[in-house]
Amino acid sequence: MRDAREIDWHREVRARLRATRLHPQDEAQVVDEIAEHLAAQYAELAPAIGPGAARERLLAELREPGLDDAAAARRRRARPAPTRVWGAGSLWRDVRYGMRSLRRSPGMVAAGAAALALGIGLTATVFSILYGLLLKGLPFDDAPRIAIVRYVDPRNGSDDLPIPFGDFVRYRAGQRSFETLGAYGAEMATVTGGDRPDRVRAARVTAGVFDVTRVRPLLGRTLVATDAMSGAPPVAVLGFATWRDRYGADSGVVGKVLRVDGHPYTVVGVMPERYEFPREVRVWLPLQLDAATARAGEGPSLLVVGRLRAGASYEQANAELTGMARRIATERTEGGVTFRAVVQPFIRGTIPVRVYSLFYAMLGAVMLVLLVACANVANLLLDRAAARTREIGIRTSLGASRLAVIRQSLVESTLIAAPAALLGTALAGGGVVAFNRAMAELEHPFWMDIRLHPAVLAFVLATTALASLVSGLLPALQSARLDAAETLKDESHAASSLRVGRLSRAIVGVEIALSSALLLASGFVTKSVAQLRAVEPGFATTGVYTAQVDVPAGDPDARRRFTDALERGLSSLPRVEAAYVGSGLPGTGWGGGSFAVEGRSYTRDQDYPSARSLAVSPGFFTTFGVRVLRGRAIGAADRGGATPVAVISESLARRQFADVDPLGQRLRLGGADGHGEWLTVVGVMPTLFAMSMRNPWPAEVLTALAQEPRAAGASAVTVALRGPVDAGTAIRAAVRAADPDAPVYDQASMEAVFARETWMARVLGTMFMIFGGVSLALAAIGLYAVMAFSVSRRTRELGIRAALGASRRDVIRMVLRQAAAQIALGMTAGFLVGGAIVRLARAALFEVQPGDPTVFAAVALVLGAAALVACLVPARRATKVDPLVALRID
């Protein structure tokens, strides 16, 4: 048997360094260092695995691809010229070496790339949504200068109030911050003049609305100032979809007559495709009001838009209009007005603040997922670095600089992140398709364009670069800190493993904190979605079919005859169990406002209580299965000439009539401005679910449709029926019998209506659950990897403990005790971060308080269970190692 003295390690090392052309002095020093190291290693390994195997293993280290590179670096250091560490040649050599090196660890590469792909894919998906809805902007020239102007009332916190026409006229005449100001009011209207009647969104606008966007019409012209003058011929501008669908894209449409709500308008222009400014408009009509006689605070309430002048800022515009608002308030007749004008970028002022907060909370959540993925990859690279300490020691002893070692580690992390970016982009594409499919049946802003824009791809590239840097920097710095002499003398790698173990545990602590934050947010949203799905709304959704029907133009009596005939026609159809005609549906489509209770005094507007109101036919209660808790329902006898009646919700009765019997009490809708009849309360019903996350159980008032003056002037009514029938055909037949020209639209089951109204909570809640699930899986994997590494590093120690009499249970308890403090600290920090995310995402919560202890407990239980499993597996594996074998492991 050959021993260490019979092997000439100096000759073996010198033979492998001959091609590197080192300086003789450098070569002698390097050969001595490595030969001494190999001889010591051989002396340790030969008794355990045999002389031949020991010799082959040690000589294999001298065949590492990095040996030549390191020697070359040592040779270059002897040159007087400075070395370009980040030159193209050096980087390309590192890339080739990194690819060869990573090819020997396919499992690690696959695990790291998969983790990063999930993080990058989720982040890119949410950024695509955020960019397409909020950041990309309007599709117009110099769009950031397009603004919306609204009133804010500090007294009650209202921040989206429209502006009376009289005030708008004064702003338009006196302001200097805008190139142009325009105003509009939008409403649903029935258009005829083609193949069929349609219900579309029509906007009555001033000419300035078109000037704001600087978009030229596809055909004809837009509206001009003379179109709004009294006595001007009625004209209309068509949207592209209306022109295409109603007129077959006829280029000769200009000059034809379009009827809107029964009134004729001459078509003067067609706008380009996707032009629907200000909000999903299909037809534009002139706003014909006399600006010369408009008084401050009077006229219809309008939304105001404008384009800032070149050089003007939003701060300047706000300051100017705030001063004008104070002056205009002095002209108002009612006095005490505290409205303040606010100027904002159009999209920012149009999308509710809570939606902004929700989407930014989602972006923050997925960035946390990405950080968890980066931490996982960093741990994998740290474990790999621990296994390569001898190789790195040889490279540094041969002259490789610390910067070169850092560069090599970062190149390897980039090689892992590159395929992850491609896979993540594919995942993001699928996520965008799924989101758009979920949005397909919902009305959404015309500017929304969610896809993988170039800006999104640039974001993916930047995210990938950040991920590779974050995941590779710590392992790189750790590798660069290694001392070549100490590393070559550290036969068991104990010192380097200890350093890596500490760093890995710190990284996993961060992973647990981030995952705890995401799981907490996901837990709140999950509970919210579960409660939303299980909620008892107080009305039937199964087997009920609904539609909207236009009421033909005519006097109030004619409109009432139409609604009466419509309800009779629906009720008389075969197999129809119940039918309803009213101003809206339970849960959605209600009116609302303040009301007064008879015998009570109110000094300020905000002192009046508020409630949602709905005018209903007697069939409401049977069609939707709404029971009356006290008193009676609205009946057929509740018509014009009879005592006006109302049925109120239990929530309203509890708030307003807690100490008295609500039956027989009287109230009047309209608050301070109410001049209608007093309504006698004849019944109390359960509070109906409002399909709203902000106020799900509001106070509600039902009035009789036949007694409601506003219903007699309504342009449309809601119908519903219940029974095993072809509902769409039945409704259309009943409408044709009442009036052949009345259009039917928005046909849907009540279940579909419910799903549409609760879409945000369900879809965005599902996304949060995905984020939490992914982060939990990544954190569990990371914890498992660290515990496995820790146990493997302590195998000899555990063997000694077992030899001294420690039981398997003692060993497992010791391993778990080591992880417990780390897990507890990470969860505590994570709960603090998660609480902030939950507060941002409150718009997606349903009847869940941000401090709900059951959610905190459930998240702690789930994460604790996952951590327990991740720790138990390596701990149990350690107990199965033979103590005699463990004692021979260095």
Short mmCIF file of C-alpha atoms in Angstrom, two decimals, residues 24 124 138 157 384 470 472 491 525 616 659 775 867 872:
data_model
loop_
_atom_site.label_atom_id
_atom_site.label_comp_id
_atom_site.label_asym_id
_atom_site.label_seq_id
_atom_site.Cartn_x
_atom_site.Cartn_y
_atom_site.Cartn_z
CA PRO A 24 8.81 30.44 -11.08
CA ALA A 124 -45.08 40.81 -13.52
CA LEU A 138 -54.90 57.97 -21.20
CA GLY A 157 -65.58 63.96 4.11
CA ARG A 384 -23.25 25.37 -2.66
CA VAL A 470 -30.30 40.01 -4.18
CA GLY A 472 -26.31 36.20 -5.36
CA GLU A 491 -10.00 19.89 6.67
CA VAL A 525 -58.76 37.95 2.52
CA VAL A 616 -91.10 48.31 -5.81
CA ASP A 659 -87.45 53.09 21.81
CA SER A 775 -44.81 32.20 -0.04
CA ALA A 867 -42.20 24.81 9.93
CA LEU A 872 -38.87 17.17 11.63
#
